[in-house]
């Protein structure tokens, strides 16, 4: 694992911080960050993702999450930093984060031990729901794939590229993306063993503030598998879509996930 000394706030996390301060240096955002942000350059979801979840604080969308078992969801560690289970709630299976789907509370937070304030490694966390839900979970892929592998990201972050620039969409957004060479994310100190550098052929398009914790997928409609967890912008400039974004490689953490979630 690479060791990096990244300046706090040097790179922007993609969380909607509602009463929470992400602690990942290099993925950190200030507590005053506006939670009103979404996927830039995308469009409304064209299909149902019944395992997609909105992680909420005080009833407002904060981050994305993915149901990987009837009682566990996967998200980014910086999305739950400083939170107690009672602070969090989830709306699962609705394309609208304000209504519909299944609501559940959180009974346990499990943050990966590699997560630390001076390195973005381990930006992944498991949340145990306070009850089982009926929605079908998403499977985690065996591997993420090589550069140029087509992928898709989904979320409720802002579409207007800068922090606090507008209101988040109520409807889930999606954008087709692809894995790119790690060298294109060197400004954010990407770790090739545990992180994915993700770009798109569309100009000024990628994840943005509020998309943190949401999934990166590979496959095809009706047969998607989870490969990544939205982590942070890949550029020191806090403007979305100016460079590839960084995703935690969920496939690199399957042993840890299975150990704690028993999926």
Short mmCIF file of C-alpha atoms in Angstrom, two decimals:
data_model
loop_
_atom_site.label_atom_id
_atom_site.label_comp_id
_atom_site.label_asym_id
_atom_site.label_seq_id
_atom_site.Cartn_x
_atom_site.Cartn_y
_atom_site.Cartn_z
CA UNK A 1 0.00 0.00 0.00
CA UNK A 2 1.35 3.43 -0.90
CA UNK A 3 1.98 5.98 1.81
CA UNK A 4 0.90 9.49 1.03
CA UNK A 5 1.05 12.77 2.89
CA UNK A 6 -1.86 14.67 1.42
CA UNK A 7 -2.83 18.14 2.54
CA UNK A 8 -6.16 18.29 4.30
CA UNK A 9 -8.70 19.70 1.90
CA UNK A 10 -6.37 19.35 -1.06
CA UNK A 11 -8.87 17.17 -2.91
CA UNK A 12 -12.61 17.27 -2.55
CA UNK A 13 -14.75 14.44 -1.23
CA UNK A 14 -18.07 13.94 -2.91
CA UNK A 15 -20.29 13.76 0.16
CA UNK A 16 -23.20 15.99 0.98
CA UNK A 17 -22.08 16.95 4.45
CA UNK A 18 -25.14 17.34 6.62
CA UNK A 19 -23.74 17.67 10.11
CA UNK A 20 -20.72 15.49 9.30
CA UNK A 21 -17.13 16.30 8.48
CA UNK A 22 -15.36 13.78 6.26
CA UNK A 23 -11.94 12.97 7.73
CA UNK A 24 -10.10 11.63 4.72
CA UNK A 25 -7.31 14.03 3.86
CA UNK A 26 -7.17 14.20 0.12
CA UNK A 27 -10.85 13.30 0.15
CA UNK A 28 -11.91 15.82 2.71
CA UNK A 29 -14.53 18.52 2.49
CA UNK A 30 -15.24 21.22 5.01
CA UNK A 31 -18.23 20.95 7.35
CA UNK A 32 -19.77 23.95 5.58
CA UNK A 33 -19.90 22.11 2.25
CA UNK A 34 -23.33 22.48 0.71
CA UNK A 35 -25.07 19.10 0.32
CA UNK A 36 -26.67 20.20 -2.91
CA UNK A 37 -24.69 18.43 -5.64
CA UNK A 38 -25.06 15.57 -8.31
CA UNK A 39 -23.55 13.62 -11.22
CA UNK A 40 -22.37 16.16 -13.79
CA UNK A 41 -23.22 15.49 -17.41
CA UNK A 42 -25.55 12.58 -16.67
CA UNK A 43 -29.28 12.11 -17.04
CA UNK A 44 -32.18 10.62 -15.10
CA UNK A 45 -31.88 6.90 -14.44
CA UNK A 46 -33.19 4.80 -17.31
CA UNK A 47 -33.87 1.70 -15.22
CA UNK A 48 -34.73 0.61 -11.70
CA UNK A 49 -31.87 -0.04 -9.29
CA UNK A 50 -33.70 -1.65 -6.40
CA UNK A 51 -30.52 -2.01 -4.33
CA UNK A 52 -29.58 1.68 -4.64
CA UNK A 53 -29.90 3.57 -1.36
CA UNK A 54 -29.88 7.18 -0.25
CA UNK A 55 -27.96 7.54 3.01
CA UNK A 56 -29.66 10.30 4.96
CA UNK A 57 -29.15 12.51 7.98
CA UNK A 58 -32.06 14.38 9.48
CA UNK A 59 -34.19 13.12 6.61
CA UNK A 60 -31.97 14.68 3.93
CA UNK A 61 -29.82 12.93 1.36
CA UNK A 62 -26.16 12.89 2.33
CA UNK A 63 -24.46 10.08 0.36
CA UNK A 64 -25.20 7.09 -1.81
CA UNK A 65 -25.02 3.46 -0.67
CA UNK A 66 -25.57 -0.01 -2.15
CA UNK A 67 -27.56 -2.84 -0.63
CA UNK A 68 -25.27 -5.91 -0.75
CA UNK A 69 -27.32 -8.12 1.58
CA UNK A 70 -30.85 -7.92 2.98
CA UNK A 71 -29.40 -6.30 6.12
CA UNK A 72 -26.17 -4.61 4.96
CA UNK A 73 -25.27 -1.67 2.75
CA UNK A 74 -21.88 -0.53 1.47
CA UNK A 75 -20.85 3.12 1.36
CA UNK A 76 -17.78 5.37 1.72
CA UNK A 77 -16.09 5.69 5.10
CA UNK A 78 -15.99 9.47 4.90
CA UNK A 79 -19.79 9.47 4.62
CA UNK A 80 -20.15 8.12 8.16
CA UNK A 81 -17.21 9.72 9.93
CA UNK A 82 -18.24 10.92 13.35
CA UNK A 83 -21.75 9.47 13.01
CA UNK A 84 -23.60 7.26 15.43
CA UNK A 85 -26.01 4.63 14.07
CA UNK A 86 -28.96 6.65 15.31
CA UNK A 87 -27.87 9.62 13.20
CA UNK A 88 -28.38 7.71 9.97
CA UNK A 89 -31.28 6.43 7.90
CA UNK A 90 -31.63 4.88 4.46
CA UNK A 91 -34.19 4.97 1.70
CA UNK A 92 -33.67 1.89 -0.46
CA UNK A 93 -34.97 1.06 -3.91
CA UNK A 94 -36.53 4.37 -4.94
CA UNK A 95 -35.24 6.56 -7.77
CA UNK A 96 -36.53 9.54 -5.73
CA UNK A 97 -34.58 10.11 -2.51
CA UNK A 98 -37.52 11.97 -0.95
CA UNK A 99 -40.21 9.30 -1.23
CA UNK A 100 -40.99 5.67 -2.01
CA UNK A 101 -38.86 2.60 -1.61
CA UNK A 102 -38.11 1.06 1.77
CA UNK A 103 -36.92 3.03 4.76
CA UNK A 104 -34.58 1.53 7.35
CA UNK A 105 -32.42 2.65 10.23
CA UNK A 106 -28.84 1.72 11.02
CA UNK A 107 -27.88 -0.52 13.94
CA UNK A 108 -24.12 -0.79 13.37
CA UNK A 109 -21.36 1.09 11.52
CA UNK A 110 -18.22 -0.80 10.46
CA UNK A 111 -15.46 1.36 8.98
CA UNK A 112 -12.48 -0.29 7.32
CA UNK A 113 -9.41 -0.12 9.61
CA UNK A 114 -7.21 1.32 6.85
CA UNK A 115 -9.30 4.47 6.75
CA UNK A 116 -7.25 7.33 8.18
CA UNK A 117 -7.22 11.11 8.07
CA UNK A 118 -3.94 11.31 6.16
CA UNK A 119 -4.59 8.71 3.47
CA UNK A 120 -7.66 7.92 1.38
CA UNK A 121 -7.05 4.17 1.50
CA UNK A 122 -9.88 2.23 3.08
CA UNK A 123 -12.58 4.76 2.18
CA UNK A 124 -15.24 2.09 2.56
CA UNK A 125 -17.76 1.24 5.28
CA UNK A 126 -20.51 -1.26 6.02
CA UNK A 127 -23.80 -0.29 7.63
CA UNK A 128 -26.01 -2.90 9.24
CA UNK A 129 -29.69 -2.12 8.87
CA UNK A 130 -31.96 -2.26 11.89
CA UNK A 131 -34.09 -4.81 10.04
CA UNK A 132 -33.97 -6.97 6.95
CA UNK A 133 -35.45 -5.59 3.73
CA UNK A 134 -37.04 -7.41 0.80
CA UNK A 135 -35.12 -5.72 -2.02
CA UNK A 136 -32.65 -7.83 -3.98
CA UNK A 137 -29.04 -6.81 -3.27
CA UNK A 138 -26.40 -6.11 -5.90
CA UNK A 139 -23.58 -8.63 -6.32
CA UNK A 140 -19.96 -7.56 -6.04
CA UNK A 141 -17.95 -8.44 -9.14
CA UNK A 142 -14.98 -10.78 -8.92
CA UNK A 143 -12.72 -8.08 -10.32
CA UNK A 144 -13.04 -4.48 -11.43
CA UNK A 145 -11.60 -4.91 -14.89
CA UNK A 146 -8.82 -3.39 -16.96
CA UNK A 147 -8.55 0.20 -18.21
CA UNK A 148 -11.22 0.99 -20.83
CA UNK A 149 -13.73 -1.37 -19.17
CA UNK A 150 -17.16 0.30 -19.59
CA UNK A 151 -18.78 1.22 -16.26
CA UNK A 152 -21.72 3.23 -14.96
CA UNK A 153 -22.12 5.53 -11.97
CA UNK A 154 -25.40 6.56 -10.35
CA UNK A 155 -26.25 9.05 -7.63
CA UNK A 156 -28.07 12.14 -6.40
CA UNK A 157 -25.13 14.56 -6.32
CA UNK A 158 -25.19 18.02 -7.97
CA UNK A 159 -25.01 18.51 -11.73
CA UNK A 160 -23.60 22.04 -11.69
CA UNK A 161 -19.91 21.29 -11.01
CA UNK A 162 -19.08 23.47 -7.99
CA UNK A 163 -19.82 23.23 -4.28
CA UNK A 164 -23.11 24.86 -3.30
CA UNK A 165 -24.06 25.68 -6.90
CA UNK A 166 -27.61 24.33 -6.84
CA UNK A 167 -30.16 21.94 -5.42
CA UNK A 168 -29.73 18.17 -5.68
CA UNK A 169 -32.05 16.36 -8.06
CA UNK A 170 -34.83 14.35 -6.51
CA UNK A 171 -34.51 11.81 -9.30
CA UNK A 172 -31.55 9.45 -9.47
CA UNK A 173 -28.95 10.33 -12.13
CA UNK A 174 -26.75 7.98 -14.15
CA UNK A 175 -23.69 8.40 -16.35
CA UNK A 176 -21.80 5.88 -18.45
CA UNK A 177 -18.10 5.96 -17.62
CA UNK A 178 -15.03 3.76 -18.02
CA UNK A 179 -11.98 2.70 -16.08
CA UNK A 180 -8.87 4.62 -17.13
CA UNK A 181 -5.16 4.24 -16.39
CA UNK A 182 -4.16 5.07 -12.82
CA UNK A 183 -1.73 7.65 -14.18
CA UNK A 184 -4.65 9.90 -15.01
CA UNK A 185 -5.45 10.19 -11.29
CA UNK A 186 -1.92 10.79 -10.01
CA UNK A 187 -2.81 14.24 -8.70
CA UNK A 188 -5.04 12.58 -6.09
CA UNK A 189 -2.54 9.89 -5.13
CA UNK A 190 -4.59 6.94 -6.38
CA UNK A 191 -3.58 3.54 -4.98
CA UNK A 192 -3.60 0.96 -7.77
CA UNK A 193 -4.32 -1.93 -5.41
CA UNK A 194 -7.39 -0.50 -3.70
CA UNK A 195 -8.73 2.31 -5.89
CA UNK A 196 -10.09 2.87 -9.39
CA UNK A 197 -9.45 5.84 -11.65
CA UNK A 198 -12.61 6.54 -13.61
CA UNK A 199 -13.18 8.80 -16.57
CA UNK A 200 -15.71 9.39 -19.31
CA UNK A 201 -15.73 10.20 -23.00
CA UNK A 202 -18.12 13.08 -22.35
CA UNK A 203 -16.46 16.43 -21.58
CA UNK A 204 -16.93 17.96 -18.12
CA UNK A 205 -18.79 14.88 -16.87
CA UNK A 206 -18.26 12.71 -13.78
CA UNK A 207 -19.34 12.29 -10.17
CA UNK A 208 -19.86 15.40 -8.06
CA UNK A 209 -20.64 16.48 -4.50
CA UNK A 210 -23.36 14.28 -3.01
CA UNK A 211 -22.45 11.17 -5.04
CA UNK A 212 -20.03 9.85 -2.39
CA UNK A 213 -20.61 6.27 -1.29
CA UNK A 214 -22.66 5.42 -4.36
CA UNK A 215 -21.84 2.58 -6.72
CA UNK A 216 -19.68 2.18 -9.76
CA UNK A 217 -21.02 -0.68 -11.86
CA UNK A 218 -19.94 -2.94 -14.68
CA UNK A 219 -22.16 -5.16 -16.77
CA UNK A 220 -25.36 -4.26 -18.58
CA UNK A 221 -28.96 -3.29 -17.77
CA UNK A 222 -30.52 -5.94 -15.58
CA UNK A 223 -27.16 -7.58 -14.91
CA UNK A 224 -25.05 -4.96 -13.15
CA UNK A 225 -22.35 -5.86 -10.65
CA UNK A 226 -20.72 -3.54 -8.14
CA UNK A 227 -17.03 -2.74 -8.59
CA UNK A 228 -16.50 0.63 -6.91
CA UNK A 229 -17.61 3.07 -4.23
CA UNK A 230 -17.54 6.77 -5.10
CA UNK A 231 -14.75 8.36 -3.07
CA UNK A 232 -13.37 11.69 -4.29
CA UNK A 233 -12.50 14.05 -7.12
CA UNK A 234 -9.31 13.25 -8.97
CA UNK A 235 -8.15 16.84 -9.15
CA UNK A 236 -6.98 19.37 -6.54
CA UNK A 237 -9.37 21.85 -8.13
CA UNK A 238 -12.79 21.46 -6.43
CA UNK A 239 -14.71 21.58 -9.70
CA UNK A 240 -16.43 18.41 -10.87
CA UNK A 241 -15.71 16.87 -14.25
CA UNK A 242 -12.30 18.50 -14.75
CA UNK A 243 -10.47 15.17 -14.30
CA UNK A 244 -11.20 11.49 -13.72
CA UNK A 245 -12.64 10.66 -10.29
CA UNK A 246 -11.39 8.14 -7.73
CA UNK A 247 -13.43 5.17 -6.54
CA UNK A 248 -12.65 2.68 -3.80
CA UNK A 249 -12.24 -0.72 -5.47
CA UNK A 250 -14.94 -2.78 -3.73
CA UNK A 251 -13.58 -5.97 -5.32
CA UNK A 252 -10.32 -5.47 -3.39
CA UNK A 253 -12.22 -5.58 -0.09
CA UNK A 254 -14.42 -8.65 -0.61
CA UNK A 255 -12.71 -10.68 2.15
CA UNK A 256 -13.24 -7.86 4.65
CA UNK A 257 -16.85 -7.40 3.51
CA UNK A 258 -17.61 -11.12 3.81
CA UNK A 259 -15.94 -11.27 7.22
CA UNK A 260 -18.16 -8.57 8.68
CA UNK A 261 -21.36 -8.86 6.68
CA UNK A 262 -21.35 -12.65 6.26
CA UNK A 263 -22.77 -12.32 2.75
#
